[in-house]
mmCIF file of C-alpha atoms in Angstrom:
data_model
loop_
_atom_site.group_PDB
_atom_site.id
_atom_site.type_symbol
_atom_site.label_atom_id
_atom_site.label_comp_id
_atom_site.label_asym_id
_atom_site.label_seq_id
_atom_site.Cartn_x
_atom_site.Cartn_y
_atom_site.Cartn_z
ATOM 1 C CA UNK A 1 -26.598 -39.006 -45.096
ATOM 2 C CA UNK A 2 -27.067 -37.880 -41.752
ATOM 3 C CA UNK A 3 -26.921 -41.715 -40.149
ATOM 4 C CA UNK A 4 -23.490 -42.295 -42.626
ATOM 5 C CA UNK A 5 -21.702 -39.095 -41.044
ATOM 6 C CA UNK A 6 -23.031 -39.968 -37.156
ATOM 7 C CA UNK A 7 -21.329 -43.985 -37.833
ATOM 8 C CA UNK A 8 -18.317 -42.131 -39.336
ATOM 9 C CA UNK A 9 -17.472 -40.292 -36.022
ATOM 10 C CA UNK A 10 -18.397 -43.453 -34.133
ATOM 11 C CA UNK A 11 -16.027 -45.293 -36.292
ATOM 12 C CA UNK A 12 -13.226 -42.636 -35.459
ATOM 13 C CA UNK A 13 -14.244 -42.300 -31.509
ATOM 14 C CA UNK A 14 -13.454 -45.816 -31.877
ATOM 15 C CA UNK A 15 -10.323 -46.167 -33.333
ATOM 16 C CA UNK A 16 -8.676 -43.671 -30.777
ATOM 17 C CA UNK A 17 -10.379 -45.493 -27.458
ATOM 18 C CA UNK A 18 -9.818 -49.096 -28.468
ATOM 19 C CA UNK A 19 -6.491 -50.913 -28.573
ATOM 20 C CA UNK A 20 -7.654 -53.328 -31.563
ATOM 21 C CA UNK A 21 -8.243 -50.786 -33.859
ATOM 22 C CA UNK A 22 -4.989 -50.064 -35.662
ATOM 23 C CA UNK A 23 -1.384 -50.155 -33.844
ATOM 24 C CA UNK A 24 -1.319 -51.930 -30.848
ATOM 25 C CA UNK A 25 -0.663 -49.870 -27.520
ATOM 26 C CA UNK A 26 3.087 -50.674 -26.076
ATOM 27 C CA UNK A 27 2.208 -51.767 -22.643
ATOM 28 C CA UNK A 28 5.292 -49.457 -21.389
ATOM 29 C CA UNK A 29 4.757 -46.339 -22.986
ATOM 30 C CA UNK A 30 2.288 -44.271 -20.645
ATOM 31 C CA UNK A 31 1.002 -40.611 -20.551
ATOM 32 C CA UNK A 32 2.181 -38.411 -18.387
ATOM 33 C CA UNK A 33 -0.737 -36.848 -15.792
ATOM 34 C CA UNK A 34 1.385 -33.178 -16.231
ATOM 35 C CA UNK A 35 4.628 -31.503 -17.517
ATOM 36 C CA UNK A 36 6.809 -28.757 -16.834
ATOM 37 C CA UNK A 37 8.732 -26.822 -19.476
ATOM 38 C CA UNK A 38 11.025 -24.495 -19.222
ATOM 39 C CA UNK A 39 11.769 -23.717 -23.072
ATOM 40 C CA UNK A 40 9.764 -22.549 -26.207
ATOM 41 C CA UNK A 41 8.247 -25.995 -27.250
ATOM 42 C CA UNK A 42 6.444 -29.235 -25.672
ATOM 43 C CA UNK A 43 8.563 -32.723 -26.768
ATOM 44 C CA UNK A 44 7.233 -36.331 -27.032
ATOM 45 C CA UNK A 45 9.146 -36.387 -24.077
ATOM 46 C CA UNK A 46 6.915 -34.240 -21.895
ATOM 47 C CA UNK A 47 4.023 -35.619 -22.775
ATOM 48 C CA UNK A 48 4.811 -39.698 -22.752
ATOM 49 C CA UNK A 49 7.037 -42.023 -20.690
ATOM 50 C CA UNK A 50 8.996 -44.885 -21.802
ATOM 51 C CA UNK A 51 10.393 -43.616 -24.974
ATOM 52 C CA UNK A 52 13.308 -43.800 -26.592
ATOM 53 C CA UNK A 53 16.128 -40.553 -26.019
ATOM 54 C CA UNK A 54 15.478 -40.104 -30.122
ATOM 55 C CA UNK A 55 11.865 -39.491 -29.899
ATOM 56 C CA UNK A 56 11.449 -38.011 -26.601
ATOM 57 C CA UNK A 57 13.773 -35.033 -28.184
ATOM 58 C CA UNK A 58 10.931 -34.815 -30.701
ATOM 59 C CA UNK A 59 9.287 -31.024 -30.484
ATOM 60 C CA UNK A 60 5.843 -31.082 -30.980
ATOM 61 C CA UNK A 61 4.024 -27.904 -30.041
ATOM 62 C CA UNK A 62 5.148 -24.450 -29.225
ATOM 63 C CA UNK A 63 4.712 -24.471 -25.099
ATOM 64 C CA UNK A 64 2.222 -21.805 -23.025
ATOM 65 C CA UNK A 65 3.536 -18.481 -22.846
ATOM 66 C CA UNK A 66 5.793 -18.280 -19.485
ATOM 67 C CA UNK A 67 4.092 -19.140 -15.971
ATOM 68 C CA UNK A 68 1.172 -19.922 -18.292
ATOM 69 C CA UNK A 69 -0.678 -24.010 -18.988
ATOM 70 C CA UNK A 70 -1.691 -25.768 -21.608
ATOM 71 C CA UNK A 71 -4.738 -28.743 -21.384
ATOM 72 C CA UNK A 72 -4.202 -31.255 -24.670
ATOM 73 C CA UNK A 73 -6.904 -33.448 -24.591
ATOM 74 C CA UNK A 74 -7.107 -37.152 -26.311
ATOM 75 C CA UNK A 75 -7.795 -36.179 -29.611
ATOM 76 C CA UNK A 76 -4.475 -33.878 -29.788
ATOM 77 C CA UNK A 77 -2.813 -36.617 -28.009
ATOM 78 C CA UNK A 78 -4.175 -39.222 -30.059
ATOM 79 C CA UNK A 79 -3.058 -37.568 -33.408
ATOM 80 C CA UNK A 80 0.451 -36.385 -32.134
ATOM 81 C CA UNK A 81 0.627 -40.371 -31.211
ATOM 82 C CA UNK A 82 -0.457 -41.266 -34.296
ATOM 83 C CA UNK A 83 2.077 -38.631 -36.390
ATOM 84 C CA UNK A 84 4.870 -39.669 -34.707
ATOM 85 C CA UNK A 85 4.418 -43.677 -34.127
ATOM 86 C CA UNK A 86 4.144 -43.850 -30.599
ATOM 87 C CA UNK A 87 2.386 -46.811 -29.859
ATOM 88 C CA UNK A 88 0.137 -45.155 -27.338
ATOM 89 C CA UNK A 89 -3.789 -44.717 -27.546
ATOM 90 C CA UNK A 90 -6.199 -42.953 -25.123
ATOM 91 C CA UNK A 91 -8.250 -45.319 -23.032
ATOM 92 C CA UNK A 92 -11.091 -42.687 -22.309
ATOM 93 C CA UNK A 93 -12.381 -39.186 -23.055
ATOM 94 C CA UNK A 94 -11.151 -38.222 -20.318
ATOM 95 C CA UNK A 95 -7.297 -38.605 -21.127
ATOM 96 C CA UNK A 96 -5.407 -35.168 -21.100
ATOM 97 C CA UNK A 97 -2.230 -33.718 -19.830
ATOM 98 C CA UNK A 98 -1.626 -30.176 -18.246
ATOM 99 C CA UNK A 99 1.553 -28.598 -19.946
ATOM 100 C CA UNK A 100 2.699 -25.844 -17.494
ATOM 101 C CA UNK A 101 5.755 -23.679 -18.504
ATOM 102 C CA UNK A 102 8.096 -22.936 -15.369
ATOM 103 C CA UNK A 103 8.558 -19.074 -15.315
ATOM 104 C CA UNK A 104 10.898 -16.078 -13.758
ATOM 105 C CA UNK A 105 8.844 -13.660 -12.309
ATOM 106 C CA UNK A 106 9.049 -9.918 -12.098
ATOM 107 C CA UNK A 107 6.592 -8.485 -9.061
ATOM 108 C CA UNK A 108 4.025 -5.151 -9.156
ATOM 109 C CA UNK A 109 6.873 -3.682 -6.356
ATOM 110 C CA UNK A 110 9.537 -4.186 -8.765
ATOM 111 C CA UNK A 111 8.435 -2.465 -11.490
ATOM 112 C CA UNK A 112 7.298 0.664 -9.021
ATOM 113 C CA UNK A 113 10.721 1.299 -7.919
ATOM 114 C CA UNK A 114 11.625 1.182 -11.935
ATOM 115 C CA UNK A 115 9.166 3.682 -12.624
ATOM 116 C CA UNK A 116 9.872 5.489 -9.628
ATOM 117 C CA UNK A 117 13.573 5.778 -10.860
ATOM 118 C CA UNK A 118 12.723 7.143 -14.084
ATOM 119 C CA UNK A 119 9.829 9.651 -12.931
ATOM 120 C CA UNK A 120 12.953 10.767 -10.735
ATOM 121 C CA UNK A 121 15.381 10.891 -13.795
ATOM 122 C CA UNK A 122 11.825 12.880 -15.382
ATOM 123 C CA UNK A 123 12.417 15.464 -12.827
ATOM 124 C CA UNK A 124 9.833 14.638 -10.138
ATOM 125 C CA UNK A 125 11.586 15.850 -6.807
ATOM 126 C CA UNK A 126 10.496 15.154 -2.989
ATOM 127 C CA UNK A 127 8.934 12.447 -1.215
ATOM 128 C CA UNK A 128 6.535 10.617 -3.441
ATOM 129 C CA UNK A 129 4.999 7.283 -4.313
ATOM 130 C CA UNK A 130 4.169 5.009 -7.351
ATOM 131 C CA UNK A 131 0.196 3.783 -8.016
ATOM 132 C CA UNK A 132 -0.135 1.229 -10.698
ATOM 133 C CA UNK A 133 -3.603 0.168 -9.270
ATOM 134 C CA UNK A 134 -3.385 -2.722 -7.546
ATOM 135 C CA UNK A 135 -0.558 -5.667 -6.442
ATOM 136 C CA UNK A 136 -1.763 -8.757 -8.274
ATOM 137 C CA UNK A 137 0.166 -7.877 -11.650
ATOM 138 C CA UNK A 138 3.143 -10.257 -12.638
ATOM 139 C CA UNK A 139 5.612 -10.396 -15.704
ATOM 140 C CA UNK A 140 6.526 -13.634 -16.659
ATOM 141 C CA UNK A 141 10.050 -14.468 -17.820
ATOM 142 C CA UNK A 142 11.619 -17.263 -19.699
ATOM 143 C CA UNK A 143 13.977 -19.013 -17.052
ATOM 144 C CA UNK A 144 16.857 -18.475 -19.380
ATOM 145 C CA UNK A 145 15.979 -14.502 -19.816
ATOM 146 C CA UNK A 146 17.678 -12.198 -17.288
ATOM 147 C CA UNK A 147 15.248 -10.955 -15.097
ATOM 148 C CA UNK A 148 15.589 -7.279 -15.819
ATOM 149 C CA UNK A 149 13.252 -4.281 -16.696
ATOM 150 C CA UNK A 150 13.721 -1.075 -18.394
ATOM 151 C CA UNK A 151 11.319 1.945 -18.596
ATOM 152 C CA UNK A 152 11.641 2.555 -22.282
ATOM 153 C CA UNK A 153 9.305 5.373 -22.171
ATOM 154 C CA UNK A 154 7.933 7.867 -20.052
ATOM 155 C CA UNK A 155 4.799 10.576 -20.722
ATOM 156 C CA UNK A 156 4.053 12.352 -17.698
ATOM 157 C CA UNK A 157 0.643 14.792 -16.732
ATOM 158 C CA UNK A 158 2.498 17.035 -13.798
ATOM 159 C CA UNK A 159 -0.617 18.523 -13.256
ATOM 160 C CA UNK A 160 -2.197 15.511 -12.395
ATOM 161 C CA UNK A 161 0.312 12.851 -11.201
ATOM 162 C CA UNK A 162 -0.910 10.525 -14.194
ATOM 163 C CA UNK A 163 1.586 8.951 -16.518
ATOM 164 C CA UNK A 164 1.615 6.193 -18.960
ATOM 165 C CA UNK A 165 5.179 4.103 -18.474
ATOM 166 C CA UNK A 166 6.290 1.440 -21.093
ATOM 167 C CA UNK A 167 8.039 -1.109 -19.488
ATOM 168 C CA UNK A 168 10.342 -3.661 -21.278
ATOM 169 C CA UNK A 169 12.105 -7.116 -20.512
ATOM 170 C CA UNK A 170 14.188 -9.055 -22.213
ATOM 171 C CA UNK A 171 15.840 -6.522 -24.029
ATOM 172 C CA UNK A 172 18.056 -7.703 -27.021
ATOM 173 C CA UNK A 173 16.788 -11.617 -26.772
ATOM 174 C CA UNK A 174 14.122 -12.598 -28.438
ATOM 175 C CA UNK A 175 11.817 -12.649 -25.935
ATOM 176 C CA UNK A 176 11.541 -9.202 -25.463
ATOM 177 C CA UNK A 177 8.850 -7.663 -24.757
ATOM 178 C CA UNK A 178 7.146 -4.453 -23.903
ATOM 179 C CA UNK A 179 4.214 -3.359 -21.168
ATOM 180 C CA UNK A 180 2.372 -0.290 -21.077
ATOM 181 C CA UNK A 181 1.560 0.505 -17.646
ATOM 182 C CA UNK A 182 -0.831 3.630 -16.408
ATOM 183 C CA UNK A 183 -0.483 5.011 -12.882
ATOM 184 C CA UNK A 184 -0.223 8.337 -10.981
ATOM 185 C CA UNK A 185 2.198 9.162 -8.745
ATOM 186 C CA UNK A 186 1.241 10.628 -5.500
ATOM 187 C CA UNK A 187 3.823 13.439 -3.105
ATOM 188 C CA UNK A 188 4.035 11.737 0.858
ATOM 189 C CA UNK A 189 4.315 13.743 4.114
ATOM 190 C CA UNK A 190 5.208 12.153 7.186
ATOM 191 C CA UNK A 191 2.771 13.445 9.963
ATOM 192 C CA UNK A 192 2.262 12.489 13.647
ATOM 193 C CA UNK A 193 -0.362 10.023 14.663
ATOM 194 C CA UNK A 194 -1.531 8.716 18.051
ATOM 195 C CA UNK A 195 -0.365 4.897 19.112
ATOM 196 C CA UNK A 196 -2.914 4.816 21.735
ATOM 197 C CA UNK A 197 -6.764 5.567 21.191
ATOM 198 C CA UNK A 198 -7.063 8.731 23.829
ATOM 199 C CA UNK A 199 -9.976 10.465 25.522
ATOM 200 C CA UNK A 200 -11.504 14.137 25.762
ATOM 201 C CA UNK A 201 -9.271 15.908 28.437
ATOM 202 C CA UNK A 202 -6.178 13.087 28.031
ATOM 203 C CA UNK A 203 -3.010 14.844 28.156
ATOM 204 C CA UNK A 204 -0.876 13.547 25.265
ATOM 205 C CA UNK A 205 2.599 12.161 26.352
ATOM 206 C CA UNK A 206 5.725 11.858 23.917
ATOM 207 C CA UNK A 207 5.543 8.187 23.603
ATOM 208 C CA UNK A 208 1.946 8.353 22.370
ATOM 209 C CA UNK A 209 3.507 9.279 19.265
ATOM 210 C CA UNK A 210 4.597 8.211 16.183
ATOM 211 C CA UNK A 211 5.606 9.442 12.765
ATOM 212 C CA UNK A 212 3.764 7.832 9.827
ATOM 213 C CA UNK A 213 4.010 8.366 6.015
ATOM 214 C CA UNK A 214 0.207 9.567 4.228
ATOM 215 C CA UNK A 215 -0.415 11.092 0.623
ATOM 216 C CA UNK A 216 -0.212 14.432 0.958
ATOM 217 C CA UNK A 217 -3.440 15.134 -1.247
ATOM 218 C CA UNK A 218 -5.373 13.025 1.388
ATOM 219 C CA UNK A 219 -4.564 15.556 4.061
ATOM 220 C CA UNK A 220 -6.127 18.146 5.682
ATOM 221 C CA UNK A 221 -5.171 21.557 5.826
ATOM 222 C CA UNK A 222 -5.431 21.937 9.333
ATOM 223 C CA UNK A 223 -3.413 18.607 10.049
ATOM 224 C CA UNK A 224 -0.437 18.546 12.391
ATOM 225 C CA UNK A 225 2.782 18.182 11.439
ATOM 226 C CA UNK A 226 5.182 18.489 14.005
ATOM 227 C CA UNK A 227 4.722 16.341 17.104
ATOM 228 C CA UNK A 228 5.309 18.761 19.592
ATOM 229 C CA UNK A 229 2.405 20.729 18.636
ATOM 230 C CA UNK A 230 0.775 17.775 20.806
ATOM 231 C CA UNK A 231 3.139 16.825 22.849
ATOM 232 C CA UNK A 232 1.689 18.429 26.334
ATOM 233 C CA UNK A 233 -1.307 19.525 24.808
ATOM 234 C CA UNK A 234 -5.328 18.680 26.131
ATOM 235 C CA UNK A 235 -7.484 16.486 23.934
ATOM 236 C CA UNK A 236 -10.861 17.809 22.994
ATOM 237 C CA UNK A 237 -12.376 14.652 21.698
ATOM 238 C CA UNK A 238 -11.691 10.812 21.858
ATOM 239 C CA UNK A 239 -9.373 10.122 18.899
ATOM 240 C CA UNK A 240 -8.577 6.667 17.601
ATOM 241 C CA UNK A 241 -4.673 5.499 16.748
ATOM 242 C CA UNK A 242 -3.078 5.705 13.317
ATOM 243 C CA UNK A 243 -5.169 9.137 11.737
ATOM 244 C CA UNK A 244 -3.266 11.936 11.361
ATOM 245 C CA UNK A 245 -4.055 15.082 14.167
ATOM 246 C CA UNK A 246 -6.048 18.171 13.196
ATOM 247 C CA UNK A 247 -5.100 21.115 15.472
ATOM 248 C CA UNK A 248 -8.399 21.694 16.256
ATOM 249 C CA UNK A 249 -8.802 18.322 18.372
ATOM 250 C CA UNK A 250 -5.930 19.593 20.214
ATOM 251 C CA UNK A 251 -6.200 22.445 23.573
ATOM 252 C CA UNK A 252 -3.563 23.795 25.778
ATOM 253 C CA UNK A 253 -4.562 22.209 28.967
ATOM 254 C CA UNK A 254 -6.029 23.965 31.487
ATOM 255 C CA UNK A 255 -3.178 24.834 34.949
ATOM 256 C CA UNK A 256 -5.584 27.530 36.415
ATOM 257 C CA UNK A 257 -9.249 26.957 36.876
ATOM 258 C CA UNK A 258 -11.253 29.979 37.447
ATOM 259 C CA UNK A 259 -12.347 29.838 40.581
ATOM 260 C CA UNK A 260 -9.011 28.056 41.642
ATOM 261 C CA UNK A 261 -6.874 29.323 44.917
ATOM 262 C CA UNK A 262 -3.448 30.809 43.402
ATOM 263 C CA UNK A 263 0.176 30.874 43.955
ATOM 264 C CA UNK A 264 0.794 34.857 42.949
ATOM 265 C CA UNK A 265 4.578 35.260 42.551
ATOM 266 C CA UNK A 266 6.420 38.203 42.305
ATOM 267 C CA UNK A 267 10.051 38.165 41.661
ATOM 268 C CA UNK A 268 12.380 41.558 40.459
ATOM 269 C CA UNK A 269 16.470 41.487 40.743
ATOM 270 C CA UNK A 270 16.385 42.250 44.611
ATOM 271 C CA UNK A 271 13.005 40.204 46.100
ATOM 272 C CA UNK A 272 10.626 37.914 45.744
ATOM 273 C CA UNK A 273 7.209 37.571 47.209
ATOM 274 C CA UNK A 274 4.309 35.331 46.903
ATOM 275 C CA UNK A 275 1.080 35.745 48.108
ATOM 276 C CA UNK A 276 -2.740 33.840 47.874
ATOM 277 C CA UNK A 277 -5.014 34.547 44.912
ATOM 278 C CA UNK A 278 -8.524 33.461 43.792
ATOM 279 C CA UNK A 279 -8.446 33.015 39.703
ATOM 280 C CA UNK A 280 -11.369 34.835 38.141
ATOM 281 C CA UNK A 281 -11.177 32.521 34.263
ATOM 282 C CA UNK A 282 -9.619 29.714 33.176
ATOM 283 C CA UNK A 283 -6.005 29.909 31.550
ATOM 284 C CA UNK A 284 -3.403 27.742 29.950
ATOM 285 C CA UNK A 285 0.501 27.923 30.264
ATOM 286 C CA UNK A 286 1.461 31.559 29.058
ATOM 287 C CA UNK A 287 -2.025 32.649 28.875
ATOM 288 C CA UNK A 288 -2.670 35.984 30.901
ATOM 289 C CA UNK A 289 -5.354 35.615 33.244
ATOM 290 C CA UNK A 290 -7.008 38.121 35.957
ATOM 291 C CA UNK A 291 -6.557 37.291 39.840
ATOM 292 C CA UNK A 292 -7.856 39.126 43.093
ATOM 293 C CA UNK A 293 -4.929 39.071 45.813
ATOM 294 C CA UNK A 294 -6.954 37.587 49.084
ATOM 295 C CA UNK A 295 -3.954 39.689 51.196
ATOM 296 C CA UNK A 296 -5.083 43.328 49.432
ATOM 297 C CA UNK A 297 -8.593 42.277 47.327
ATOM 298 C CA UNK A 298 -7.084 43.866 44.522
ATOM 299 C CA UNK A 299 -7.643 42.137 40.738
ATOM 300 C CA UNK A 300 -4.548 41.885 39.191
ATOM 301 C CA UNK A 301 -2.902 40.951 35.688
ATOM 302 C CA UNK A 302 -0.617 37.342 35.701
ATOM 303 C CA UNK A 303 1.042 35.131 33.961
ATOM 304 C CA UNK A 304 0.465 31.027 34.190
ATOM 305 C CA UNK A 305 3.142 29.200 34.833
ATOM 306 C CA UNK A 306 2.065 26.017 36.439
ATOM 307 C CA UNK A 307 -0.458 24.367 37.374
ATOM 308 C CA UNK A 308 -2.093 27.039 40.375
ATOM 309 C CA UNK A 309 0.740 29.427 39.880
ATOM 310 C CA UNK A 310 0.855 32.530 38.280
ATOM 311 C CA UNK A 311 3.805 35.340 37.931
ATOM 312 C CA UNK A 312 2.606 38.926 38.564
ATOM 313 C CA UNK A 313 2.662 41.733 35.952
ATOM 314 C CA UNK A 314 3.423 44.746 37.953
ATOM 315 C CA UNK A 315 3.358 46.850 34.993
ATOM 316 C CA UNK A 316 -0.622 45.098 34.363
ATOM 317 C CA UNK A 317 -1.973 45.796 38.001
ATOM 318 C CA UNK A 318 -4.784 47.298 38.627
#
């Protein structure tokens, strides 16, 4: 039994590789190495050469869903041969043709701005992006379907930015279809960031920086957010370009060193004097520091105002 089924599928290997058993091959009708499609089904057409215009009109499959293939290998080929009377036989195993169906395509960024539109219409105000998870995701239209999308529904967690979005094309043809599509939307804040890597005690100039956008929830409290909180200011530690600022990195630089000889001003509506000090601490612009006038070795109150000169208090003297 087992030897009578093993010649039977010898028998029928047989038939479909060699010309001499049953119809005779037509020496110009040849198989196509691929196809393209653009509508719902695969004709004799695609799939052979040298036919007539009656049978390559002949639909004989349903085609791969849009931007999809199909592999038909010789035994599909040989039956749908055989079915139809096309004088065509496979001449190995190997014999197949890749059916690819041409496609419209709708892109990840697309669809983001879609659902961005409707979480907007949802009532989610400010600054804010859309996260489906990840750039790779297509939707595949016929070509003869408009290349539109509509969110046709919307459930949003406010809590947690999460939402759940269906997304449909084709709406009214018959290739309509809809997508469910989970993602989170995130708020953005748009916070100053170095262009240039700096070093502790660099003074930061104005075009060291930029404005970039970040997701809020990935930033500090502390974080700066208006450039000319650095602008002027004395770095405390190397910082690399592109991360947002913490204001603790950042120091009023130093104009007066203690230690430092001193421009002492003093100006009123009807003089003005200077005279040599010797600073006795550090201070920064504004800061109020104590000096000792070299003229009367007092230790008096000032102001910084530049770098080695102070303003005198008069009310602050000691």
């Amino acid at each position: 039994m087992m030897t009578r089924n093993i010649l039977a599928a010898l028998m029928m290997v047989l038939s479909l590789l060699l010309p001499g058993y049953g119809q005779a091959q037509d020496a110009d009708i040849f198989l196509r190495p691929q196809a393209r499609v653009e509508g719902a089904y695969v004709t004799l057409g695609d799939i052979f050469s040298g036919l007539t215009p009656e049978q390559e009109k002949t639909a004989v499959a349903h085609a791969p869903q849009p931007g999809q293939q199909a592999v038909l290998d010789y035994r599909w080929l040989a039956g749908i041969a055989q079915r139809y009377k096309v004088s065509w036989r496979p001449r190995t195993t190997a014999d197949q043709i890749i059916v690819t169906r041409d496609s419209q395509t709708i892109g990840i960024d697309e669809i983001s701005n879609s659902i961005h539109a409707a979480l907007e219409d949802y009532g989610i105000s400010g600054h804010f992006s859309v996260d489906l998870g990840g750039d790779s995701f297509r939707i595949h239209l016929p070509v003869d379907v408009p290349a539109q999308l509509e969110v046709t529904g919307l459930n949003v967690n406010r809590r947690t930015g999460r939402f759940v979005a269906d997304v449909t094309t084709g709406r009214g043809t018959s290739a309509q279809r809809t997508y469910r599509m989970n993602g989170r939307y995130f708020h953005i804040e748009e916070v100053p960031v170095l262009v240039d890597a700096v070093r502790r005690g660099d003074i930061i100039r104005a075009d060291q920086v930029e404005m970039r956008e970040f997701r809020a929830d990935r930033l500090q409290a502390s974080v700066v957010r208006d450039p000319s909180d650095v602008i002027g200011k004395e770095v405390r530690r190397s910082i690399g370009p592109g991360d947002p600022l913490l204001n603790r990195d950042f120091t009023a630089p130093i104009l007066v060193k203690r230690g430092a000889i001193v421009t002492i001003r003093l100006e009123t509506p009807n003089m003005s004097l200077t005279a040599r000090g010797k600073s006795l601490e550090n201070g920064s612009l504004g800061d109020v520091i104590r000096v000792v006038n070299l003229q009367s070795n007092k230790t008096i109150q000032v102001e910084v105002t530049a770098e080695n000169d102070v303003r005198a208090i008069p009310a602050m003297s000691q």
